[in-house]
Short mmCIF file of C-alpha atoms and ligand atoms in Angstrom, two decimals:
data_model
loop_
_atom_site.label_atom_id
_atom_site.label_comp_id
_atom_site.label_asym_id
_atom_site.label_seq_id
_atom_site.Cartn_x
_atom_site.Cartn_y
_atom_site.Cartn_z
CA MET A 11 27.70 2.22 22.28
CA ALA A 12 28.37 2.87 18.57
CA THR A 13 29.56 6.13 17.74
CA GLY A 14 28.87 8.17 14.57
CA THR A 15 26.27 10.96 13.46
CA TYR A 16 22.78 11.05 12.23
CA ALA A 17 21.60 13.84 10.03
CA PHE A 18 18.03 15.15 10.13
CA GLY A 19 16.56 18.41 9.02
CA ALA A 20 19.53 20.83 9.14
CA SER A 21 21.26 19.66 12.21
CA VAL A 22 23.56 16.71 12.88
CA MET A 23 23.45 14.69 16.21
CA THR A 24 26.01 12.14 17.46
CA VAL A 25 24.55 8.77 18.20
CA GLU A 26 25.15 9.55 21.76
CA ALA A 27 23.03 12.63 21.84
CA THR A 28 20.46 10.86 19.90
CA GLN A 29 19.92 8.19 22.43
CA GLN A 30 19.90 11.01 25.29
CA SER A 31 17.20 12.81 23.49
CA THR A 32 15.31 9.45 22.95
CA ASP A 33 15.62 8.75 26.80
CA ARG A 34 14.34 11.95 27.57
CA LEU A 35 11.35 11.56 25.35
CA LEU A 36 10.52 7.86 26.64
CA HIS A 37 11.12 9.12 30.21
CA SER A 38 8.55 12.17 29.97
CA LEU A 39 5.93 9.94 27.97
CA GLU A 40 6.36 7.34 30.92
CA GLN A 41 5.86 10.01 33.48
CA ALA A 42 2.56 11.36 31.80
CA PHE A 43 1.00 8.10 30.56
CA GLY A 44 2.80 5.01 32.29
CA SER A 45 5.15 2.53 30.93
CA ASP A 46 2.33 0.71 28.94
CA VAL A 47 2.75 3.22 26.04
CA ILE A 48 6.58 2.48 25.51
CA ILE A 49 8.07 -0.67 24.18
CA THR A 50 11.94 -1.16 24.66
CA ASP A 51 12.31 -4.74 24.86
CA PRO A 52 14.56 -5.64 21.89
CA ASP A 53 12.96 -8.99 21.33
CA ILE A 54 9.75 -7.03 20.56
CA THR A 55 11.07 -3.83 18.77
CA VAL A 56 12.65 -6.13 16.42
CA GLY A 57 9.35 -6.97 15.18
CA TYR A 58 9.09 -3.40 14.07
CA GLU A 59 12.32 -3.20 12.16
CA ARG A 60 10.77 -3.70 8.72
CA ASP A 61 7.52 -4.00 6.59
CA GLU A 62 6.80 -6.43 4.04
CA SER A 63 9.15 -4.95 1.54
CA ARG A 64 12.26 -6.37 0.21
CA PHE A 65 15.68 -4.42 -0.92
CA THR A 66 14.70 -1.68 1.58
CA HIS A 67 16.94 -0.05 4.25
CA SER A 68 15.89 -0.98 7.89
CA HIS A 69 16.94 -1.04 11.46
CA ARG A 70 15.44 -1.91 14.76
CA PRO A 71 13.98 1.27 16.14
CA SER A 72 15.50 2.48 19.17
CA ALA A 73 11.72 2.17 20.70
CA VAL A 74 8.19 1.82 19.93
CA VAL A 75 5.61 4.19 21.36
CA ALA A 76 2.23 2.63 21.10
CA PRO A 77 -0.41 5.34 22.10
CA GLN A 78 -4.08 4.60 22.71
CA THR A 79 -5.38 8.19 22.35
CA ARG A 80 -4.81 11.31 20.40
CA ASP A 81 -3.39 13.12 23.37
CA GLN A 82 -0.58 10.66 23.60
CA VAL A 83 0.19 11.09 20.14
CA VAL A 84 0.31 14.76 20.49
CA ALA A 85 2.48 14.46 23.59
CA CYS A 86 4.94 12.10 21.49
CA MET A 87 5.18 14.62 18.79
CA GLU A 88 5.74 17.72 20.86
CA LEU A 89 8.31 15.77 22.69
CA ALA A 90 10.15 14.62 19.69
CA HIS A 91 9.97 18.01 18.14
CA GLU A 92 11.38 19.45 21.22
CA PHE A 93 14.21 16.87 21.75
CA GLY A 94 14.88 16.44 18.13
CA VAL A 95 13.88 12.78 17.90
CA THR A 96 12.70 11.62 14.52
CA VAL A 97 9.55 9.37 14.51
CA VAL A 98 8.26 6.74 11.96
CA PRO A 99 4.54 6.15 11.98
CA ARG A 100 3.29 2.62 11.61
CA GLY A 101 0.13 0.76 11.29
CA ALA A 102 0.29 -3.03 10.63
CA GLY A 103 3.62 -2.83 8.87
CA SER A 104 2.07 -4.67 5.67
CA GLY A 105 3.45 -1.86 3.50
CA LEU A 106 5.54 -3.31 0.37
CA SER A 107 7.98 -0.09 -0.10
CA GLY A 108 9.66 -0.01 3.31
CA ALA A 109 7.96 3.35 4.35
CA ALA A 110 7.42 1.98 7.84
CA ASN A 111 10.60 0.48 8.31
CA GLY A 112 12.48 1.42 11.53
CA ARG A 113 15.56 3.50 11.86
CA GLY A 114 18.13 2.97 14.57
CA ASP A 115 17.74 6.67 15.62
CA SER A 116 14.09 6.92 15.64
CA VAL A 117 11.11 5.85 17.46
CA THR A 118 8.45 3.92 15.70
CA LEU A 119 5.05 5.22 16.47
CA SER A 120 2.77 2.41 16.46
CA LEU A 121 -0.98 3.19 15.97
CA HIS A 122 -2.26 -0.31 16.06
CA ARG A 123 -3.99 0.29 19.54
CA MET A 124 -5.96 3.29 18.36
CA ASN A 125 -8.64 0.92 16.90
CA ARG A 126 -12.04 2.24 17.70
CA ILE A 127 -14.76 2.84 15.32
CA THR A 128 -16.17 5.76 16.92
CA ALA A 129 -19.43 6.58 14.80
CA ILE A 130 -21.32 4.96 12.00
CA ASP A 131 -23.76 7.43 10.46
CA PRO A 132 -26.21 5.64 7.99
CA GLY A 133 -28.06 8.74 7.29
CA ASN A 134 -25.03 10.54 6.01
CA ARG A 135 -23.20 7.27 4.94
CA THR A 136 -20.23 8.09 6.88
CA VAL A 137 -18.13 6.43 9.47
CA VAL A 138 -15.60 7.77 11.85
CA VAL A 139 -12.55 5.62 12.80
CA GLU A 140 -9.02 5.46 14.61
CA PRO A 141 -6.15 4.85 12.58
CA GLY A 142 -5.55 1.31 13.88
CA VAL A 143 -8.64 -0.08 12.88
CA VAL A 144 -8.27 -3.10 10.57
CA THR A 145 -9.57 -2.58 7.23
CA ALA A 146 -11.55 -5.85 7.24
CA ASP A 147 -12.93 -5.00 10.65
CA LEU A 148 -14.27 -1.68 9.37
CA ARG A 149 -15.81 -3.28 6.25
CA ALA A 150 -17.54 -5.99 8.33
CA ALA A 151 -18.93 -3.25 10.78
CA VAL A 152 -20.34 -1.02 8.07
CA ALA A 153 -21.89 -3.96 6.31
CA GLU A 154 -23.86 -4.68 9.54
CA ALA A 155 -25.46 -1.25 8.99
CA GLY A 156 -26.29 -2.06 5.22
CA LEU A 157 -23.30 0.03 4.14
CA TYR A 158 -20.05 -0.70 1.95
CA TYR A 159 -16.59 0.56 2.42
CA PRO A 160 -15.18 -0.57 -1.02
CA PRO A 161 -11.28 -0.08 -0.73
CA ASP A 162 -9.89 -3.62 -0.32
CA PRO A 163 -6.17 -4.10 -0.44
CA GLY A 164 -5.19 -7.80 -0.87
CA SER A 165 -3.97 -7.24 2.76
CA VAL A 166 -7.54 -6.21 4.02
CA ASP A 167 -7.38 -8.87 6.73
CA PHE A 168 -4.46 -7.21 8.59
CA CYS A 169 -3.48 -3.95 7.26
CA THR A 170 -5.05 -0.68 9.12
CA ILE A 171 -7.01 2.33 7.77
CA GLY A 172 -4.14 4.56 8.93
CA GLY A 173 -1.64 2.82 6.70
CA ASN A 174 -4.33 2.60 3.94
CA ILE A 175 -4.81 6.47 4.06
CA ALA A 176 -1.14 7.15 4.30
CA THR A 177 -0.37 4.98 1.20
CA ASN A 178 -3.60 5.76 -0.70
CA ALA A 179 -4.07 2.04 -0.71
CA GLY A 180 -6.01 0.43 -3.67
CA GLY A 181 -7.12 -3.06 -4.14
CA MET A 182 -9.41 -4.94 -6.24
CA CYS A 183 -12.44 -2.71 -6.16
CA CYS A 184 -10.68 0.36 -7.54
CA VAL A 185 -11.49 -0.47 -11.29
CA LYS A 186 -15.28 0.66 -10.35
CA TYR A 187 -14.95 2.32 -7.13
CA GLY A 188 -11.66 4.16 -7.00
CA VAL A 189 -8.81 4.11 -4.36
CA THR A 190 -8.62 5.09 -0.71
CA ALA A 191 -8.56 8.87 -1.26
CA ASP A 192 -12.07 8.58 -2.84
CA PHE A 193 -13.53 7.57 0.33
CA VAL A 194 -11.62 9.94 2.72
CA LEU A 195 -13.80 13.05 3.43
CA GLY A 196 -11.69 14.48 6.42
CA LEU A 197 -8.69 13.83 8.71
CA GLU A 198 -7.59 14.60 11.99
CA ILE A 199 -3.83 14.94 11.74
CA VAL A 200 -1.11 15.47 14.55
CA LEU A 201 1.50 17.55 12.86
CA ALA A 202 5.31 17.03 13.32
CA ASP A 203 5.29 19.68 16.28
CA GLY A 204 2.32 18.21 18.01
CA ARG A 205 -0.46 20.56 16.72
CA VAL A 206 -3.74 19.20 15.78
CA LEU A 207 -4.98 19.80 12.35
CA ARG A 208 -8.64 18.86 11.16
CA THR A 209 -8.96 18.64 7.56
CA GLY A 210 -11.92 18.25 5.10
CA ARG A 211 -15.62 17.87 5.96
CA ARG A 212 -18.51 15.65 6.92
CA THR A 213 -20.68 16.91 3.95
CA VAL A 214 -21.07 15.58 0.57
CA LYS A 215 -19.76 18.75 -0.95
CA GLY A 216 -17.56 21.40 0.44
CA VAL A 217 -14.88 23.52 -1.29
CA ALA A 218 -13.54 25.82 1.46
CA GLY A 219 -9.79 26.19 1.06
CA TYR A 220 -7.02 23.89 -0.17
CA ASP A 221 -7.90 20.19 -0.21
CA LEU A 222 -5.70 19.48 2.68
CA THR A 223 -7.41 15.98 3.02
CA ARG A 224 -5.86 14.89 -0.23
CA LEU A 225 -2.48 16.25 0.59
CA PHE A 226 -2.12 14.14 3.59
CA VAL A 227 -3.66 10.91 1.61
CA GLY A 228 -0.73 9.19 0.30
CA SER A 229 2.03 11.15 2.24
CA GLU A 230 3.49 8.06 3.51
CA GLY A 231 3.69 9.28 7.19
CA THR A 232 5.94 12.30 6.03
CA LEU A 233 3.63 15.21 6.79
CA GLY A 234 1.60 14.20 9.74
CA VAL A 235 0.05 11.46 11.81
CA VAL A 236 -3.30 10.44 11.05
CA THR A 237 -5.35 10.02 14.39
CA GLU A 238 -8.76 9.97 12.89
CA ALA A 239 -10.65 9.59 9.67
CA THR A 240 -14.17 10.36 8.57
CA LEU A 241 -14.83 7.96 5.54
CA ARG A 242 -17.61 8.11 2.82
CA LEU A 243 -19.48 4.78 2.60
CA VAL A 244 -21.72 3.68 -0.34
CA PRO A 245 -24.98 1.39 -0.18
CA ARG A 246 -24.26 -2.18 -0.04
CA PRO A 247 -24.11 -3.45 -3.58
CA CYS A 248 -25.74 -6.55 -4.81
CA PRO A 249 -23.84 -9.77 -4.37
CA ALA A 250 -21.04 -10.19 -6.85
CA GLN A 251 -21.34 -12.58 -9.81
CA THR A 252 -17.91 -13.83 -10.89
CA LEU A 253 -16.25 -14.77 -14.20
CA VAL A 254 -13.14 -16.80 -14.82
CA ALA A 255 -11.53 -16.74 -18.41
CA SER A 256 -8.58 -18.76 -19.12
CA PHE A 257 -6.16 -17.82 -22.01
CA PRO A 258 -3.55 -19.61 -24.12
CA SER A 259 -1.16 -16.63 -23.55
CA LEU A 260 -0.75 -13.74 -21.19
CA GLU A 261 -0.55 -11.36 -24.13
CA SER A 262 -4.18 -12.48 -25.26
CA ALA A 263 -5.40 -11.88 -21.64
CA GLY A 264 -4.02 -8.42 -21.80
CA VAL A 265 -5.79 -7.90 -25.11
CA ALA A 266 -9.07 -8.80 -23.33
CA VAL A 267 -8.72 -6.39 -20.59
CA SER A 268 -7.79 -3.65 -22.85
CA GLY A 269 -11.07 -4.53 -24.72
CA ILE A 270 -13.22 -4.56 -21.68
CA VAL A 271 -11.87 -1.14 -20.68
CA GLU A 272 -12.46 0.19 -24.00
CA ARG A 273 -15.87 -1.14 -24.61
CA GLY A 274 -16.86 0.70 -21.37
CA PHE A 275 -17.62 -2.01 -19.00
CA THR A 276 -17.20 -1.18 -15.23
CA PRO A 277 -16.95 -4.79 -13.39
CA SER A 278 -16.44 -4.27 -9.83
CA MET A 279 -13.20 -6.19 -10.06
CA LEU A 280 -10.84 -7.32 -13.09
CA GLU A 281 -7.76 -9.11 -12.01
CA ILE A 282 -5.21 -11.10 -13.93
CA LEU A 283 -3.02 -13.97 -13.14
CA ASP A 284 -0.09 -15.32 -15.30
CA ARG A 285 0.94 -19.04 -15.70
CA THR A 286 3.77 -18.71 -12.90
CA THR A 287 1.21 -17.25 -10.54
CA ILE A 288 -1.61 -19.73 -11.26
CA ARG A 289 1.01 -22.55 -10.64
CA ALA A 290 2.39 -21.10 -7.41
CA VAL A 291 -1.41 -20.47 -6.13
CA ASP A 292 -2.21 -23.99 -7.17
CA ASP A 293 0.70 -25.43 -5.44
CA LEU A 294 -0.28 -23.68 -2.21
CA THR A 295 -4.00 -24.02 -2.30
CA LYS A 296 -4.56 -27.05 -4.34
CA MET A 297 -7.36 -25.16 -5.83
CA GLY A 298 -7.12 -26.85 -9.34
CA LEU A 299 -6.69 -23.66 -11.21
CA GLY A 300 -5.70 -25.32 -14.25
CA THR A 301 -2.08 -26.63 -15.08
CA ASP A 302 -2.17 -25.84 -18.87
CA VAL A 303 -3.56 -22.40 -18.57
CA GLU A 304 -1.15 -19.36 -19.66
CA ALA A 305 -3.38 -16.59 -17.95
CA LEU A 306 -6.49 -16.24 -15.98
CA ILE A 307 -8.87 -13.18 -16.05
CA LEU A 308 -11.03 -13.07 -12.87
CA ALA A 309 -13.97 -10.54 -13.23
CA GLN A 310 -16.87 -9.62 -11.06
CA SER A 311 -19.63 -7.49 -11.39
CA ASP A 312 -21.87 -6.30 -8.25
CA ASP A 313 -24.30 -4.40 -10.66
CA PRO A 314 -28.09 -5.07 -10.54
CA ASP A 315 -27.54 -6.37 -14.40
CA ALA A 316 -24.29 -8.38 -13.49
CA THR A 317 -25.50 -11.33 -15.77
CA ASP A 318 -25.60 -8.92 -18.91
CA VAL A 319 -22.27 -7.32 -17.83
CA LEU A 320 -20.37 -10.56 -17.61
CA ALA A 321 -22.12 -11.84 -20.82
CA GLY A 322 -20.49 -8.87 -22.54
CA ILE A 323 -17.04 -9.38 -20.85
CA GLU A 324 -17.24 -13.10 -21.99
CA LYS A 325 -17.70 -12.20 -25.53
CA ILE A 326 -14.69 -9.80 -25.37
CA CYS A 327 -12.61 -12.67 -23.66
CA VAL A 328 -13.76 -15.24 -26.34
CA ALA A 329 -12.77 -12.77 -29.32
CA ALA A 330 -9.41 -12.33 -27.57
CA GLY A 331 -8.74 -16.00 -27.64
CA ALA A 332 -10.03 -17.37 -24.24
CA THR A 333 -10.11 -21.07 -24.44
CA ASP A 334 -12.51 -21.64 -21.44
CA VAL A 335 -15.01 -19.16 -19.71
CA VAL A 336 -16.86 -20.02 -16.66
CA ALA A 337 -19.41 -17.78 -14.84
CA SER A 338 -20.96 -18.18 -11.67
CA ASP A 339 -23.54 -16.37 -9.34
CA ASP A 340 -22.66 -18.55 -6.36
CA PRO A 341 -20.97 -16.06 -3.61
CA ALA A 342 -19.18 -18.86 -2.05
CA GLU A 343 -17.52 -19.80 -5.34
CA GLY A 344 -16.69 -15.97 -5.75
CA SER A 345 -14.96 -15.70 -2.70
CA MET A 346 -13.05 -18.86 -3.31
CA LEU A 347 -11.63 -17.14 -6.33
CA LEU A 348 -10.96 -13.97 -4.76
CA GLU A 349 -8.82 -15.80 -2.05
CA ALA A 350 -6.97 -17.36 -4.81
CA ARG A 351 -6.12 -14.06 -6.02
CA ARG A 352 -5.35 -12.91 -2.64
CA MET A 353 -2.93 -15.75 -2.25
CA ALA A 354 -0.75 -14.65 -5.40
CA LEU A 355 1.95 -13.01 -3.36
CA PRO A 356 2.36 -15.55 -0.48
CA ALA A 357 2.25 -18.21 -3.26
CA LEU A 358 4.96 -16.41 -5.12
CA GLU A 359 7.16 -15.96 -2.12
CA ARG A 360 7.53 -19.59 -1.97
CA LEU A 361 9.28 -19.72 -5.19
CA GLY A 362 12.70 -18.11 -3.90
CA ASP A 363 13.73 -14.70 -3.02
CA TRP A 364 11.41 -12.00 -4.56
CA LEU A 365 11.38 -8.61 -5.69
CA LEU A 366 7.77 -7.10 -6.26
CA ASP A 367 7.39 -4.38 -8.70
CA ASP A 368 4.04 -2.12 -8.73
CA VAL A 369 3.80 -0.15 -11.85
CA CYS A 370 0.47 1.31 -13.43
CA VAL A 371 0.04 2.31 -16.93
CA PRO A 372 -3.08 3.92 -18.71
CA ARG A 373 -5.56 0.97 -19.13
CA THR A 374 -5.57 0.60 -22.86
CA GLN A 375 -1.61 0.14 -22.65
CA ILE A 376 -1.98 -2.88 -20.33
CA ALA A 377 -1.17 -5.28 -23.14
CA ASP A 378 1.93 -3.46 -24.19
CA LEU A 379 2.96 -3.53 -20.61
CA ILE A 380 2.34 -7.23 -20.36
CA SER A 381 4.44 -7.99 -23.69
CA SER A 382 7.24 -5.96 -22.17
CA ILE A 383 7.32 -7.76 -19.20
CA GLN A 384 7.18 -11.01 -21.04
CA GLU A 385 10.25 -9.88 -23.10
CA ILE A 386 12.27 -8.92 -20.21
CA ALA A 387 11.54 -12.32 -18.31
CA ASP A 388 12.71 -14.19 -21.60
CA ARG A 389 15.75 -12.05 -22.10
CA THR A 390 17.05 -12.23 -18.71
CA LYS A 391 15.93 -15.92 -18.02
CA LEU A 392 14.26 -14.66 -14.77
CA THR A 393 11.12 -16.08 -13.60
CA ILE A 394 8.62 -12.98 -13.24
CA GLY A 395 5.20 -13.79 -11.99
CA VAL A 396 2.56 -11.32 -13.15
CA PHE A 397 -0.51 -10.67 -11.39
CA GLY A 398 -2.42 -7.46 -10.56
CA HIS A 399 -5.52 -5.18 -10.87
CA ALA A 400 -5.44 -5.34 -15.00
CA GLY A 401 -8.65 -3.18 -14.86
CA ASP A 402 -6.90 -0.28 -13.45
CA GLY A 403 -3.69 -0.98 -15.43
CA ASN A 404 -1.98 -1.72 -12.27
CA LEU A 405 0.45 -4.80 -12.44
CA HIS A 406 2.79 -6.45 -9.65
CA PRO A 407 5.43 -8.34 -11.65
CA THR A 408 7.31 -10.30 -9.13
CA ILE A 409 10.88 -11.19 -9.97
CA ILE A 410 12.20 -14.39 -8.39
CA TYR A 411 15.76 -14.54 -7.96
CA ASP A 412 18.56 -16.09 -5.64
CA GLU A 413 19.68 -13.66 -2.99
CA LYS A 414 22.88 -15.74 -2.57
CA ASP A 415 23.84 -15.30 -6.24
CA THR A 416 25.36 -12.00 -7.05
CA GLU A 417 24.58 -12.14 -10.63
CA SER A 418 20.88 -13.31 -10.11
CA LYS A 419 20.37 -10.56 -7.64
CA GLN A 420 21.82 -7.61 -10.16
CA SER A 421 19.70 -9.19 -12.92
CA ALA A 422 16.55 -8.85 -10.68
CA LEU A 423 17.34 -5.23 -9.88
CA ASN A 424 18.05 -4.64 -13.63
CA ALA A 425 14.72 -6.19 -14.54
CA PHE A 426 12.89 -3.98 -12.03
CA ASP A 427 14.35 -0.97 -13.36
CA GLU A 428 13.35 -1.92 -16.79
CA ILE A 429 9.97 -2.83 -15.87
CA THR A 430 9.45 0.45 -13.96
CA SER A 431 11.10 2.53 -16.81
CA ARG A 432 8.89 0.85 -19.38
CA ALA A 433 5.71 1.84 -17.51
CA LEU A 434 6.95 5.46 -17.59
CA GLU A 435 7.43 5.37 -21.22
CA LEU A 436 3.82 3.95 -21.61
CA GLY A 437 2.63 6.99 -19.87
CA GLY A 438 2.13 5.24 -16.55
CA THR A 439 3.47 5.75 -12.87
CA VAL A 440 6.33 4.06 -10.94
CA THR A 441 3.69 3.05 -8.28
CA GLY A 442 -0.03 2.29 -8.67
CA GLU A 443 -0.63 1.73 -4.94
CA HIS A 444 2.31 0.51 -2.81
CA GLY A 445 3.95 3.83 -2.52
CA VAL A 446 7.46 5.15 -2.73
CA GLY A 447 8.71 4.68 0.74
CA HIS A 448 12.43 3.56 0.25
CA LEU A 449 12.15 1.62 -2.60
CA LYS A 450 11.17 4.11 -5.34
CA LYS A 451 12.70 7.17 -4.16
CA ARG A 452 14.80 7.40 -7.22
CA TRP A 453 11.95 6.46 -9.41
CA LEU A 454 9.73 9.34 -7.65
CA ALA A 455 12.31 11.98 -8.84
CA GLU A 456 12.30 10.48 -12.18
CA GLU A 457 8.58 10.72 -12.54
CA GLN A 458 7.97 14.04 -11.06
CA GLY A 459 11.00 15.99 -12.39
CA PRO A 460 12.94 18.77 -10.71
CA VAL A 461 9.97 21.17 -10.33
CA GLY A 462 7.75 18.35 -9.23
CA MET A 463 10.22 17.52 -6.49
CA ASP A 464 10.79 21.10 -5.47
CA VAL A 465 7.10 21.35 -4.67
CA HIS A 466 7.34 18.29 -2.66
CA ARG A 467 10.27 19.40 -0.65
CA ALA A 468 8.67 23.00 -0.14
CA VAL A 469 5.46 21.26 1.22
CA ARG A 470 7.39 18.97 3.49
CA GLN A 471 9.49 21.96 4.64
CA ALA A 472 6.31 23.86 5.56
CA LEU A 473 4.67 21.17 7.49
CA ASP A 474 7.98 19.54 9.20
CA PRO A 475 10.87 21.92 8.92
CA ASN A 476 13.15 19.70 11.26
CA GLY A 477 12.40 16.53 9.45
CA THR A 478 10.86 14.90 12.31
CA LEU A 479 8.57 12.52 10.53
CA SER A 480 9.98 9.63 8.70
CA PRO A 481 13.19 11.58 7.54
CA SER A 482 14.33 8.87 5.04
CA VAL A 483 11.15 8.23 3.23
CA LEU A 484 10.38 9.78 -0.38
CA PHE A 485 13.33 12.07 -0.86
CA GLU A 486 16.33 10.66 -2.28
CA SER A 487 18.94 13.08 -0.88
CA GLU A 488 18.01 12.54 2.81
CA GLU A 489 19.98 10.22 5.01
CA GLN A 490 18.86 6.45 5.08
C1 LIG B 21 -0.29 -9.82 0.94
C2 LIG B 21 -0.14 -8.37 0.71
C3 LIG B 21 -1.10 -7.80 -0.21
C4 LIG B 21 -1.25 -6.50 -0.49
N1 LIG B 21 -2.14 -5.95 -1.45
C5 LIG B 21 -2.33 -4.66 -1.49
C6 LIG B 21 -3.23 -4.22 -2.56
O1 LIG B 21 -3.75 -5.02 -2.99
N2 LIG B 21 -3.23 -2.81 -2.51
C7 LIG B 21 -2.44 -2.05 -1.86
O2 LIG B 21 -2.52 -0.71 -2.05
N3 LIG B 21 -1.65 -2.34 -0.96
C8 LIG B 21 -1.36 -3.62 -0.81
N4 LIG B 21 -0.32 -4.18 0.11
C9 LIG B 21 0.30 -3.11 0.75
C10 LIG B 21 -0.19 -2.62 2.12
O3 LIG B 21 -0.96 -3.67 2.69
C11 LIG B 21 -0.73 -1.21 2.10
O4 LIG B 21 0.19 -0.41 1.57
C12 LIG B 21 -1.39 -0.99 3.36
O5 LIG B 21 -2.10 0.24 3.21
C13 LIG B 21 -0.41 -0.71 4.51
O6 LIG B 21 -1.04 -0.53 5.71
P1 LIG B 21 -0.48 -0.97 7.06
O7 LIG B 21 -1.41 -0.53 8.08
O8 LIG B 21 0.12 -2.18 7.17
O9 LIG B 21 0.66 0.45 7.07
P2 LIG B 21 2.29 0.05 7.32
O10 LIG B 21 2.92 -0.65 6.31
O11 LIG B 21 2.43 0.04 8.73
O12 LIG B 21 2.80 1.74 6.93
C14 LIG B 21 2.57 2.15 5.52
C15 LIG B 21 2.94 3.74 5.51
O13 LIG B 21 1.81 4.41 6.24
C16 LIG B 21 2.47 5.05 7.45
N5 LIG B 21 1.36 5.16 8.28
C17 LIG B 21 0.74 4.21 8.91
N6 LIG B 21 -0.10 4.59 9.88
C18 LIG B 21 -0.05 5.84 9.79
C19 LIG B 21 -0.84 6.89 10.71
N7 LIG B 21 -1.93 6.66 11.27
N8 LIG B 21 -0.42 8.13 10.11
C20 LIG B 21 0.59 8.49 9.39
N9 LIG B 21 1.10 7.62 8.68
C21 LIG B 21 1.04 6.22 8.70
C22 LIG B 21 3.76 4.63 7.53
O14 LIG B 21 4.58 5.41 8.27
C23 LIG B 21 3.90 4.21 6.13
O15 LIG B 21 4.47 5.31 5.49
C24 LIG B 21 -0.26 -5.55 0.35
C25 LIG B 21 0.54 -6.14 1.22
C26 LIG B 21 0.71 -7.36 1.28
C27 LIG B 21 1.67 -7.95 2.35
#
C-alpha cells in the first residue's frame, strides 16, 4: 500500500488510517443495508474517477456508495463524519469543472439510484423529485400533466436534477425562463454530519428566515447532499417557432445579439455558433448548416405572438449584416436545429484535445467578449470554437490544442486565462453555469475577493467543520 498523508479539515491522516476508516464505513453500511449499496470493484469505480472536464485533478475513488433511500444517505454521512472519511456527491458525472471527480482517499456518493418522481401537483404547479432523476425524464413526466420544467442544459438527456441543483445549471431556456435556482422551491438536504435539513417551501411566496434553499443551490456538493427537491413548474408554452440567421462575421452576430437584448425581446432561446463550431457540427451530423457561414444565431420564441417576436429579431439581424435569415414554425425543424446546437461540444471534441471555458458577461457586452476571443485566437494561432447562450451573455469558448505538445498546452492555458480575465474586465463572471469545481478555484478567489472568500469559508466551516464533503472543490488552499 502507498504511504503518505491526506489532509482534511483540521486533521491529517495517513493513507493506511484513511483506508481503515473507509473499510469501517463500508463494513457498517454493508451490515445495515447489504452489499448492494457498495461498489468496490476497481473496474467499475474507475468509471467514477472523473466528470467530463479537462485539466482537473482526479483519482479513482476508494469506493462508491450508491444509496436508494434518504436513510442510506444519512447513514453514509453519519459514518463518514464519525470515522473521518471524506465524501464526494455525484449525479451523472456530466459536470465540466471537476467537482464530482473522485479522490483516492474519498468515497464517491452516487445518487443515480434515487431516481423517483414522487409527486406531480398540477394545482400548485410543483413536482417533488429525488436527486437522481434525469432532467429530460422530469421534463417529459411533467409535460404529460400539461406542465413545463424549463431548465434544459445541453446534457439534459443524461444529467440529473441533483447535479443541476448543485451546479445551478443553466441551458438554452435561461434567456427567458432563468436558471435552475429560479425553479427550486425547497430542498431536503443531508448535512455533512448526517442531520436532515428541510429548506424552503411549497408555497408561491414565503419569507421565513434566511433563504437556505438558495445557499445550497450551486454549492457544488460542499455543503450538503440533496436527497429531495420541490421544484416549481410553469404552464406548458406554445410550440416554439425558430429562426436561423447567418452572418458574415462573428462580430456582426454579436452586434445582433446585443441589439436583440437591448430592444427588449425575450426569445425562449438565443444561441450563437461560430464558424469553427458550425463546421465541426456539420462534419459530425451532415446537417448542411453552411460551409461559407462565419456565424449563426439560433433564436426561438414560444410566446403566443412568436411570429411577431421573430419578425422583430429578423429585422435586427438584417440590420447587423445577416446574409440569410430563415424562420420556421415546424417543430420538427426546430428540434433538428436544437440538436445541432446540442452537438456543439461533442463535435468540437473531435478536433483535438480541448479546454472548455464558460464565461458570462452583461448581455450588452457580448460583442466585446466575442471580439476579444477572436483577437486571442488570432494572436495565439489557436483554434477556439465559440458557441453558447448568447442571449444570457454566456459563451463557451473551446480551445483546441495538442496535449502532447507542451507549448501548445501552455498556450491553451494562457488563452483560457486571458478569456476568463477579459470576462471579469467586462463586468462578467468567471463561470456562467458550469461551476468552479477544481477548474476555476483560482478564479473564484479573483472574482470574490478576500472578504467574499472569508464569507464562503465561514459558511462552509459552519456547515461542515471537518471538511467531510468534497474537500478539494471551490477552495484554493484546500488539499487537491
Ligand atoms: C455535452 C454537455 C453539455 C452541457 N451543457 C450544459 C449546459 O447547457 N448548461 C449547464 O449548466 N451545464 C451543462 N453541462 C454541464 C453539466 O451537465 C451540468 O453541470 C449538470 O448540472 C451536472 O449534472 P450531473 O448530474 O452530471 O452532476 P455531476 O457532474 O455528477 O456533479 C456536479 C456537481 O454536483 C454535485 N452533486 C451531484 N449530485 C448531488 C446531490 N444529490 N447533492 C449534492 N451535490 C450533488 C457534485 O458533487 C458536483 O459538485 C454540459 C455537460 C456536457 C457534457
